[in-house]
Structures are given as C-alpha cells and as structure tokens.
Coordinates of C-alpha atoms and ligand atoms in Angstrom, one line a residue:
X832 CA 0.0 0.0 0.0
X833 CA 1.3 3.4 -0.9
X834 CA 2.1 5.3 2.2
X835 CA 0.4 8.6 2.9
X836 CA 2.0 12.0 3.1
X837 CA 0.4 13.4 6.1
X838 CA -2.1 12.6 8.8
X839 CA -4.7 14.7 10.7
X840 CA -6.4 13.9 14.0
X841 CA -9.6 15.8 14.7
X842 CA -12.4 16.1 12.1
X843 CA -14.3 19.0 13.4
X844 CA -15.2 21.6 10.7
X845 CA -11.7 23.1 11.0
X846 CA -10.0 19.6 10.8
X847 CA -12.1 18.4 7.8
X848 CA -11.5 21.7 6.0
X849 CA -7.8 21.5 6.6
X850 CA -7.9 17.9 5.3
X851 CA -9.6 19.1 2.0
X852 CA -7.1 22.0 1.8
X853 CA -4.1 19.5 2.1
X854 CA -5.7 17.2 -0.4
X855 CA -6.3 19.9 -2.9
X856 CA -2.7 20.9 -2.6
X857 CA -1.5 17.4 -3.7
X858 CA -1.2 15.6 -0.4
X859 CA -2.5 12.1 0.4
X860 CA -4.2 12.6 3.8
X861 CA -4.9 10.0 6.4
X862 CA -7.6 11.0 8.8
X863 CA -8.6 9.9 12.3
X864 CA -11.4 11.1 14.5
X865 CA -12.7 9.9 17.9
X866 CA -16.0 9.2 16.3
X867 CA -15.3 7.1 13.2
X868 CA -18.7 8.0 11.8
X869 CA -17.8 11.7 11.5
X870 CA -14.6 10.9 9.7
X871 CA -16.3 8.5 7.3
X872 CA -18.8 11.3 6.5
X873 CA -16.0 13.3 5.0
X874 CA -15.1 10.5 2.6
X875 CA -18.8 10.1 1.7
X876 CA -19.2 13.9 1.1
X877 CA -15.9 14.0 -0.8
X878 CA -15.6 10.9 -3.0
X879 CA -12.6 10.2 -5.2
X880 CA -10.3 12.2 -3.1
X881 CA -6.9 11.2 -1.8
X882 CA -8.2 10.8 1.7
X883 CA -8.1 7.6 3.8
X884 CA -10.0 7.2 6.9
X885 CA -9.1 4.8 9.8
X886 CA -11.0 3.3 12.6
X887 CA -8.0 2.4 14.7
X888 CA -5.4 4.8 15.8
X889 CA -2.5 2.4 15.2
X890 CA -3.6 1.8 11.6
X891 CA -3.9 5.5 11.1
X892 CA -0.3 6.1 12.4
X893 CA 1.1 3.2 10.4
X894 CA -0.4 4.4 7.2
X895 CA 1.7 7.6 7.2
X896 CA 5.1 7.6 5.6
X897 CA 8.1 8.2 7.8
X898 CA 9.2 10.5 9.2
X899 CA 5.5 11.1 9.9
X900 CA 3.9 14.4 9.9
X901 CA 0.7 14.4 12.0
X902 CA -1.5 17.4 12.5
X903 CA -3.6 17.8 15.6
X904 CA -6.8 19.9 15.0
X905 CA -8.5 19.2 18.3
X906 CA -9.8 21.1 21.3
X907 CA -7.0 22.6 23.3
X908 CA -6.2 21.5 26.9
X909 CA -6.1 18.0 28.4
X910 CA -7.5 16.5 25.2
X911 CA -4.3 17.4 23.4
X912 CA -2.2 15.5 26.0
X913 CA -4.6 12.5 25.8
X914 CA -4.4 12.4 22.0
X915 CA -0.6 12.7 22.0
X916 CA -0.3 9.9 24.5
X917 CA -2.6 7.7 22.5
X918 CA -0.3 7.9 19.4
X919 CA 3.0 7.9 21.2
X920 CA 3.6 4.2 21.3
X921 CA 3.1 3.9 17.5
X922 CA 5.4 6.7 16.6
X923 CA 9.1 6.5 15.5
X924 CA 11.9 8.8 16.3
X925 CA 12.0 11.9 14.1
X926 CA 8.2 11.8 13.5
X927 CA 6.7 15.3 13.8
X928 CA 3.5 16.3 15.6
X929 CA 2.0 19.6 14.7
X930 CA -0.5 21.0 17.1
X931 CA -2.7 23.5 15.3
X932 CA -5.1 24.0 18.2
X933 CA -5.4 27.1 20.3
X934 CA -3.1 25.7 22.9
X935 CA -1.8 27.6 25.9
X936 CA 1.9 28.4 25.1
X937 CA 3.2 27.0 28.4
X938 CA 1.6 23.7 27.6
X939 CA 3.3 23.8 24.2
X940 CA 6.7 24.4 25.9
X941 CA 6.1 21.5 28.2
X942 CA 4.9 19.2 25.4
X943 CA 7.9 20.0 23.2
X944 CA 10.3 19.3 26.0
X945 CA 8.7 16.0 26.9
X946 CA 8.4 14.8 23.3
X947 CA 11.9 15.8 22.5
X948 CA 13.1 13.6 25.3
X949 CA 11.5 10.7 23.5
X950 CA 13.0 11.7 20.1
X951 CA 9.7 13.0 18.7
X952 CA 9.6 16.5 17.2
X953 CA 6.8 18.9 18.1
X954 CA 5.5 22.1 16.6
X955 CA 3.0 24.4 18.3
X956 CA 1.4 26.3 15.4
X957 CA -1.2 29.0 15.9
X958 CA -3.7 29.0 13.0
X959 CA -6.2 31.7 12.2
X960 CA -8.9 32.2 9.7
X961 CA -11.8 30.2 10.9
X962 CA -13.5 27.5 8.8
X963 CA -12.9 29.2 5.5
X964 CA -9.2 29.9 6.3
X965 CA -8.7 26.2 7.1
X966 CA -10.3 25.3 3.7
X967 CA -8.9 28.0 1.4
X968 CA -5.8 29.2 3.2
X969 CA -5.0 30.3 6.7
X970 CA -2.6 32.5 8.5
X971 CA -0.2 30.1 10.3
X972 CA 2.2 30.8 13.2
X973 CA 4.6 27.9 13.8
X974 CA 6.8 27.8 16.9
X975 CA 9.4 25.1 17.1
X976 CA 13.0 24.2 16.4
X977 CA 14.1 25.8 13.1
X978 CA 15.3 22.5 11.6
X979 CA 11.9 21.0 12.3
X980 CA 10.2 24.0 10.7
X981 CA 12.3 23.4 7.5
X982 CA 10.9 19.9 7.3
X983 CA 7.3 21.0 7.3
X984 CA 7.7 24.4 5.7
X985 CA 6.5 23.4 2.2
X986 CA 3.3 21.7 3.6
X987 CA 2.5 24.8 5.7
X988 CA 3.1 27.1 2.7
X989 CA 0.8 25.1 0.5
X990 CA -2.1 25.4 3.0
X991 CA -1.5 29.0 3.9
X992 CA -3.3 32.1 2.7
X993 CA -1.3 34.2 0.2
X994 CA -1.1 38.0 0.2
X995 CA -0.1 39.2 -3.3
X996 CA 1.5 35.8 -3.7
X997 CA 3.4 35.9 -0.4
X998 CA 2.5 33.0 1.9
X999 CA 1.0 34.0 5.3
X1000 CA 3.2 31.6 7.2
X1001 CA 6.8 32.0 8.5
X1002 CA 9.0 30.7 11.2
X1003 CA 8.0 32.5 14.4
X1004 CA 10.6 31.2 16.9
X1005 CA 11.3 28.4 19.4
X1006 CA 8.8 26.3 21.5
X1007 CA 5.7 28.2 22.6
X1008 CA 6.3 31.3 20.5
X1009 CA 3.8 30.3 17.8
X1010 CA 1.0 29.7 20.2
X1011 CA 1.9 32.9 22.2
X1012 CA 1.6 34.9 19.0
X1013 CA -1.8 33.3 18.2
X1014 CA -2.9 34.4 21.7
X1015 CA -1.7 38.0 20.9
X1016 CA -3.6 37.7 17.6
X1017 CA -6.8 36.7 19.5
X1018 CA -6.3 39.5 22.0
X1019 CA -6.1 42.0 19.1
X1020 CA -9.1 40.4 17.6
X1021 CA -11.0 41.0 20.9
X1022 CA -9.8 44.6 20.9
X1023 CA -10.9 45.2 17.3
X1024 CA -14.3 43.7 17.9
X1025 CA -14.8 45.7 21.1
X1026 CA -14.0 49.1 19.5
X1027 CA -16.2 48.3 16.5
X1028 CA -19.0 47.4 18.8
X1029 CA -18.5 50.6 20.9
X1030 CA -18.8 52.5 17.6
X1031 CA -22.0 50.7 16.8
X1032 CA -23.4 51.6 20.2
X1033 CA -22.6 55.3 19.6
X1034 CA -24.1 55.3 16.1
X1035 CA -27.2 53.4 17.3
X1036 CA -27.9 55.0 20.7
X1037 CA -26.5 58.4 20.4
X1038 CA -27.1 59.2 16.7
X1039 CA -30.2 57.0 16.6
X1040 CA -29.2 55.5 13.3
X1041 CA -30.9 52.6 11.6
X1042 CA -29.1 49.3 10.7
X1043 CA -29.1 50.3 7.1
X1044 CA -27.4 53.7 7.8
X1045 CA -24.9 52.0 10.1
X1046 CA -24.1 49.5 7.5
X1047 CA -23.4 52.3 5.0
X1048 CA -21.1 54.0 7.4
X1049 CA -19.0 50.8 7.9
X1050 CA -19.0 50.3 4.2
X1051 CA -17.6 53.8 3.6
X1052 CA -15.0 53.3 6.4
X1053 CA -14.0 50.0 4.8
X1054 CA -12.8 51.9 1.8
X1055 CA -10.2 53.9 3.7
X1056 CA -7.7 53.5 6.6
X1057 CA -9.9 51.1 8.5
X1058 CA -10.1 48.6 5.6
X1059 CA -10.2 45.2 7.3
X1060 CA -11.9 41.8 7.4
X1061 CA -13.7 42.7 10.6
X1062 CA -15.1 46.0 9.3
X1063 CA -16.1 44.1 6.1
X1064 CA -18.1 41.5 7.9
X1065 CA -19.6 44.1 10.3
X1066 CA -21.1 46.1 7.4
X1067 CA -22.7 42.8 6.1
X1068 CA -24.1 41.8 9.6
X1069 CA -26.3 45.0 9.7
X1070 CA -28.0 44.0 6.5
X1071 CA -28.9 40.5 7.4
X1072 CA -32.6 39.8 8.0
X1073 CA -34.1 36.7 9.6
X1074 CA -37.0 34.7 8.2
X1075 CA -39.5 37.1 9.7
X1076 CA -37.8 40.0 7.7
X1077 CA -36.4 41.5 10.9
X1078 CA -32.9 42.7 11.1
X1079 CA -31.1 39.8 12.8
X1080 CA -28.7 41.9 14.8
X1081 CA -31.6 43.4 16.8
X1082 CA -32.6 39.9 18.0
X1083 CA -29.2 38.6 19.0
X1084 CA -28.6 38.3 22.7
X1085 CA -26.0 40.8 24.1
X1086 CA -24.2 38.2 26.1
X1087 CA -20.7 37.7 24.4
X1088 CA -19.0 34.4 25.0
X1089 CA -15.3 33.5 24.9
X1090 CA -13.2 30.4 24.6
X1091 CA -10.5 31.6 27.0
X1092 CA -7.6 32.9 24.9
X1093 CA -8.5 36.5 25.8
X1094 CA -8.2 35.5 29.5
X1095 CA -4.7 34.0 28.8
X1096 CA -3.4 37.2 27.2
X1097 CA -4.5 39.3 30.1
X1098 CA -3.0 36.9 32.7
X1099 CA 0.2 36.9 30.7
X1100 CA 0.2 40.7 30.6
X1101 CA -0.1 40.9 34.4
X1102 CA 2.5 38.2 34.8
X1103 CA 5.1 40.0 32.7
X1104 CA 3.9 43.5 33.7
X1105 CA 2.8 44.6 30.3
X1106 CA 0.3 47.5 30.2
X1107 CA -2.2 45.8 27.9
X1108 CA -5.2 48.0 28.9
X1109 CA -7.4 48.0 25.7
X1110 CA -7.4 44.3 25.2
X1111 CA -8.0 43.7 28.9
X1112 CA -11.0 46.1 28.9
X1113 CA -12.3 44.1 25.9
X1114 CA -12.1 40.9 27.8
X1115 CA -13.7 42.4 30.9
X1116 CA -16.5 43.8 28.8
X1117 CA -17.4 40.2 27.7
X1118 CA -17.6 39.3 31.4
X1119 CA -19.9 42.3 32.1
X1120 CA -22.0 41.3 29.1
X1121 CA -22.6 37.9 30.6
X1122 CA -24.1 39.4 33.8
X1123 CA -27.4 39.8 31.9
X1124 CA -29.8 39.2 34.8
X1125 CA -27.9 41.6 37.1
X1126 CA -27.7 44.2 34.3
X1127 CA -31.4 44.0 33.8
X1128 CA -32.0 44.5 37.5
X1129 CA -29.5 47.3 37.8
X1130 CA -31.0 49.1 34.8
X1131 CA -34.1 49.7 36.9
X1132 CA -32.1 51.0 39.9
X1133 CA -29.0 52.7 38.5
X1134 CA -30.5 55.5 36.4
X1135 CA -28.3 57.8 34.4
X1136 CA -29.0 61.5 34.7
X1137 CA -31.1 63.1 31.9
X1138 CA -29.2 64.1 28.9
X1139 CA -30.4 65.6 25.7
X1140 CA -27.7 65.1 23.2
X1141 CA -27.8 67.3 20.2
X1142 CA -25.4 66.6 17.4
X1143 CA -24.4 69.9 15.9
X1144 CA -22.8 68.4 12.9
X1145 CA -23.4 64.7 12.2
X1146 CA -20.7 64.4 9.5
X1147 CA -18.1 65.8 11.7
X1148 CA -19.1 63.6 14.6
X1149 CA -19.0 60.5 12.4
X1150 CA -15.6 61.5 11.2
X1151 CA -14.5 61.9 14.8
X1152 CA -15.8 58.4 15.4
X1153 CA -13.9 57.0 12.5
X1154 CA -10.7 58.6 13.7
X1155 CA -11.3 57.3 17.2
X1156 CA -11.7 53.8 15.8
X1157 CA -8.4 54.1 13.9
X1158 CA -6.4 55.6 16.7
X1159 CA -7.8 53.1 19.2
X1160 CA -6.9 50.3 16.8
X1161 CA -3.3 51.6 16.5
X1162 CA -3.1 51.8 20.3
X1163 CA -4.4 48.3 20.7
X1164 CA -1.8 46.9 18.2
X1165 CA 0.9 49.0 19.9
X1166 CA 0.1 47.4 23.2
X1167 CA -0.1 43.9 21.7
X1168 CA 3.3 44.2 19.9
X1169 CA 4.8 45.8 23.0
X1170 CA 3.8 42.6 24.9
X1171 CA 5.4 40.5 22.2
X1172 CA 8.7 42.5 22.8
X1173 CA 8.6 41.8 26.5
X1174 CA 7.9 38.1 26.2
X1175 CA 10.4 37.7 23.4
X1176 CA 13.1 39.1 25.7
X1177 CA 12.1 36.9 28.5
X1178 CA 12.2 33.7 26.4
X1179 CA 14.9 34.8 24.0
X1180 CA 12.5 34.1 21.1
X1181 CA 14.1 36.7 18.9
X1182 CA 10.7 37.6 17.3
X1183 CA 10.7 39.3 13.9
X1184 CA 7.8 41.9 14.0
X1185 CA 8.1 42.5 10.3
X1186 CA 7.4 38.9 9.5
X1187 CA 4.7 38.7 12.1
X1188 CA 2.8 41.7 10.6
X1189 CA 3.2 40.1 7.1
X1190 CA 1.6 36.8 8.3
X1191 CA -1.4 38.7 9.5
X1192 CA -2.1 40.4 6.1
X1193 CA -4.3 37.6 4.7
X1194 CA -6.2 34.6 6.0
X1195 CA -6.6 35.6 9.6
X1196 CA -9.4 37.4 11.4
X1197 CA -7.4 40.6 12.0
X1198 CA -6.2 41.0 8.4
X1199 CA -6.2 44.7 7.7
X1200 CA -4.8 47.3 5.4
X1201 CA -2.9 49.1 8.1
X1202 CA -0.6 46.1 8.8
X1203 CA 1.5 47.5 5.9
X1204 CA 2.0 50.6 8.2
X1205 CA 3.3 48.3 10.9
X1206 CA 5.6 46.6 8.5
X1207 CA 7.0 50.0 7.4
X1208 CA 7.4 51.1 11.0
X1209 CA 9.6 48.1 11.9
X1210 CA 11.4 48.4 8.6
X1211 CA 12.3 52.0 9.5
X1212 CA 13.4 50.9 12.9
X1213 CA 13.7 47.2 13.7
X1214 CA 14.3 48.0 17.3
X1215 CA 11.2 50.2 17.7
X1216 CA 10.1 50.1 21.3
X1217 CA 6.5 51.2 20.8
X1218 CA 4.6 51.5 17.5
X1219 CA 3.3 54.9 18.7
X1220 CA 6.8 56.3 18.4
X1221 CA 7.0 55.6 14.7
X1222 CA 6.8 58.6 12.5
X1223 CA 3.5 57.7 10.8
X1224 CA 1.8 56.5 13.9
X1225 CA 2.9 59.4 16.1
X1226 CA 1.6 61.9 13.4
X1227 CA -1.7 60.1 13.2
X1228 CA -2.0 60.0 17.0
X1229 CA -1.3 63.8 17.2
X1230 CA -3.9 64.4 14.5
X1231 CA -6.6 62.1 15.7
X1232 CA -6.4 62.5 19.5
X1233 CA -8.9 65.3 19.8
X1234 CA -11.5 63.2 17.9
X1235 CA -11.0 60.4 20.4
X1236 CA -11.2 62.8 23.3
X1237 CA -14.5 64.2 21.9
X1238 CA -16.0 60.7 21.3
X1239 CA -15.0 59.5 24.8
X1240 CA -16.2 62.5 26.7
X1241 CA -19.5 62.8 24.7
X1242 CA -20.1 59.1 25.3
X1243 CA -19.5 59.3 29.0
X1244 CA -21.6 62.4 29.4
X1245 CA -24.4 60.5 27.7
X1246 CA -24.1 57.3 29.6
X1247 CA -22.7 55.2 26.8
X1248 CA -20.1 52.6 27.9
X1249 CA -16.8 53.0 26.0
X1250 CA -14.2 51.1 28.1
X1251 CA -11.9 50.4 25.2
X1252 CA -12.0 53.8 23.7
X1253 CA -11.5 55.4 27.1
X1254 CA -8.6 53.1 27.8
X1255 CA -7.0 54.0 24.5
X1256 CA -6.9 57.7 25.2
X1257 CA -5.8 57.1 28.9
X1258 CA -2.9 54.9 27.6
X1259 CA -2.0 57.6 25.1
X1260 CA -1.9 60.3 27.8
X1261 CA -0.1 58.1 30.3
X1262 CA 2.5 56.8 27.8
X1263 CA 3.3 60.3 26.5
X1264 CA 3.5 61.8 30.0
X1265 CA 7.0 62.6 31.4
X1266 CA 5.5 63.2 34.8
X1267 CA 2.7 61.0 36.1
X1268 CA 1.0 61.2 39.5
X1269 CA 2.7 58.1 40.8
X1270 CA 5.1 60.1 43.0
X1271 CA 2.1 60.3 45.4
X1272 CA 1.7 56.5 45.3
X1273 CA 5.4 56.2 46.2
X1274 CA 4.9 58.6 49.1
X1275 CA 1.8 56.7 50.3
X1276 CA 3.7 53.4 50.1
X1277 CA 6.5 54.9 52.2
X1278 CA 4.0 56.5 54.7
X1279 CA 2.2 53.3 55.6
X1280 CA 4.8 50.6 54.9
X1281 CA 8.2 52.2 54.9
X1282 CA 8.6 50.9 51.3
X1283 CA 11.1 53.8 50.5
X1284 CA 11.0 56.1 47.4
X1285 CA 13.5 57.5 45.0
X1286 CA 14.1 61.3 44.6
X1287 CA 14.4 63.2 41.3
X1288 CA 17.2 65.4 42.7
X1289 CA 19.4 62.8 44.5
X1290 CA 20.5 59.2 44.0
X1291 CA 19.5 56.5 46.4
X1292 CA 16.4 55.2 48.3
X1293 CA 14.8 57.3 51.0
X1294 CA 12.4 56.8 53.9
X1295 CA 10.7 59.7 55.7
X1296 CA 9.1 59.7 59.1
X1297 CA 5.9 61.1 57.8
Ligands
LIG2772 C1 -9.2 32.7 14.5 C2 -10.0 32.9 15.8 C3 -10.3 31.7 16.5 C4 -10.9 31.9 17.9 C5 -12.4 32.2 17.8 C6 -13.1 32.2 19.1 O1 -8.1 33.3 14.5 O2 -9.6 32.0 13.6 O3 -9.2 33.7 16.7 O4 -9.1 30.9 16.7 O5 -10.7 30.9 18.7 O6 -12.6 33.4 17.1 O7 -12.6 33.0 20.0 P1 -13.5 33.4 21.3 O8 -14.6 32.4 21.5 O9 -12.6 33.5 22.5 O10 -14.2 34.7 20.9

C-alpha cells in the first residue's frame, strides 16, 4: 500500500476543511477522529479524493510515511495530551506532531520538552482564519526548532493564505512562540471587535441611526484606513434579515461568549507587567455582558442623569468616530506588539515583527490594510520600542487624538459605555507623560509601609518619618 504523506487527527469543521485543503494541494491525507462515523462522512461527502480514513489509531499512524507528519486539529487543553499519549507508542523517532489547536503556550513548551526527550519532534502552530481559512488558506504561526520547521515548511506554505503571492506563514521562533503569537492575535481580535461594537453603540444609541445607515457607514469606512476583514463582515451583519424579515442583529442576545484565549493574554500581561489596557477592557466587557440578569435588574435601579444630546454636525461627529476607531486600533496593536517584545526578551525568542505583521495580512481574522504601516514602522526601525513612536503613527495620534477625546467625553456624558475607547486615550496620555501622578503613590507606600522612594534630585532610596 502506498504510504500517505500526512495525517490529521480531529475532524471538526476546522479539521475536515484542513484535510480538504491539504488534499487539494496534492497531499495524500490519512484522517482519524474519535467518532469514526464523523470521519467517514468526510469520505462520503468528498468521493474520489486522496483521503483515507481509519477506525483504529495504530492503523492511522502506520499508514503515514516516515518521518510522519501528524497534524492535531483538536480542542486545546487536556484532550491534546490525551491524544498525544494515544499515538506515542506507535510513533518512531523523528516523527513530527504539529499542534494547530489554540493551545496555551506554556503547555506547548512542556509538550515539546517531553516529546523531544522521546525523540519525537513537536510544533506548536497557531492558525487563524476560521473555517474558510482552514479550507482556502489560513494564517499560520509555527513555533518550534528551526530545523523541524524546515521539514514542514512546504506543507505549511501550501495550505496557507497568500497575500499578493506571499505565503502567510513564517517561522516564528522556538517552542511556545507560535501559540503565544496566536494568543496575541486573538487579543487583538477581541480589541478590534470591542472598539467596533462601541462605535456601533454610539451610532445606534447616540445618533439614533438605523441598521441600514450604520451598514453604509461601515461600508464607507472599509474603503479607507480602516479597511479590514472585521469591518467588512460588520457592514454585512447589519444588512442580514431573519426569516421574519427582521434585522437579525436586533434579535441577537447581548451576552458575548469566549473560549479563553482572551483571558490568557490578560493573565500573561499581568505576569510579565505589560500595560495591555485596551485588550484587557475588551475581555472584561465580555464578562460584564454575561451578567445579563444583574444588568437588567441594575438598569431599573441605577439610572443615568437626563441628557439631551444634540449633534451639531453629524458628518463631523461620524468622522471623529472613524478617527477614534483608527487611533484606538493603533493603540491596541501598539500594546499587543509591546507585549510581544517583553515576552520575546524573557524567552529569548528573537521575534521578527516585520514577518509577524506580514503573516497577518491575509487569511486571519485581524487582516487589515494598516498592517503595511506596521511593517513600514519596523522596517524603518527594527528596534522600535512602541509602535506609537514611529513617525507615521505618532503623526496620526497627534492628528486624531482630539476626535478620540471628543467621542469618549461625549459618550461618557451621555451614559454610553466605551471602556476600550477610554482606555485608548488614557494609555496615550499616560505613555506620553513625562510626569505621572505616581510620586504620590510612592509617598503613600512609604508612609504606611516604609517601602522607600527615589528622589528626582538625588540618587538612592529614601524613607521619611511622615
Ligand atoms: C481565529 C480565531 C479563533 C478563535 C475564535 C473564538 O483566528 O480563527 O481567533 O481561533 O478561537 O474566534 O474566540 P472566542 O470564542 O474566544 O471569541
């Protein structure tokens, strides 16, 4: 029997689409799923394809040519360990396992170490693009030993999205770096979604616009600086009607769920002391959204003061909102990339921010026109500390800051929650400040706990008997 090129375990929609993607790109694919029936369905739905399905895990492993390349497209967490353990005894040295799940990067580091001790190679690869990305081309972020990457490079390139012919995959760095980057990608995704939804809230509740009008605004915005996949789908969402001819968006519950990667990025930010305020607010907002019953009760008790907002010039206000969205987006990415710098130093990952921004240009959820600006910024200065310090971004920040100030203050005065927008302008004002109010915090710490403080006019640590 002719041996197969690759194997995939996990036939969820992502796994089965990835299987079809590999097959379309010339690979013979062995597939395995916990439920054989589900795997078999793929064969039935896709007859005459180079796909072979196995009932027994040992038969699946044996069918793949050595050194084997086995993709895992399964739920992250314990399941990944269980699946790895279930194939271990059938593997040979030099076989490669590629985990494409949304795994926690510390798990990836642990798994790689363990498998290496057994002679098995391991790749922790973040993958973005949802179901369509898996089928037509995804953005892929592999973290592993460079030699191992070279062995799977051509496969990953073939299934990746292409941006003007350039594959949206590149070597990220050692061990958990690929999954860490995917976590940053997801955090940025949360931030983008949050600022878009805050804009929606302002258009709907302050300007009292209809879904049709809101869709038109997003459509116009998508033609300029804000051009991105998330703005593109947002404009479409406002037009969708249900089978009763109602706009669907008005009937969707306002409780936003999450699968946990947002929580991880915030935890990591706290752990490595990275000021990731905008993404953190976006994660917290999902938690507030889930307090539906409490919110309904509180809405009857905690009334806002009466406001009668009058928009003097709608076009100017909408332009302010567009600028706020763009500047907040820049600040969110600046914070995300800043966190990458910190973690890269800690783990000596030596991340290449130009390549990272390139990978995000197609296939993934955060694909956006302005990634080219990020690429330029790092090309101009590879050691750039904070994206905001780049010439283009600092100019935009200077130009757009008053729009953001206007949108945030107007929203707050009118009782509209804008935690991500507010955190953006607060970060901007804190980061650009050469004198914060933290001298008082130092004084208080010393007052009650003799924690000592530093002076601006003398070297050393001081304590005062307050
Ligand atoms: C992607 C997405 C995806 C993510 C989902 C759900 O890049 O394709 O980031 O990996 O897991 O969007 O995320 P939440 O359920 O946490 O919103």
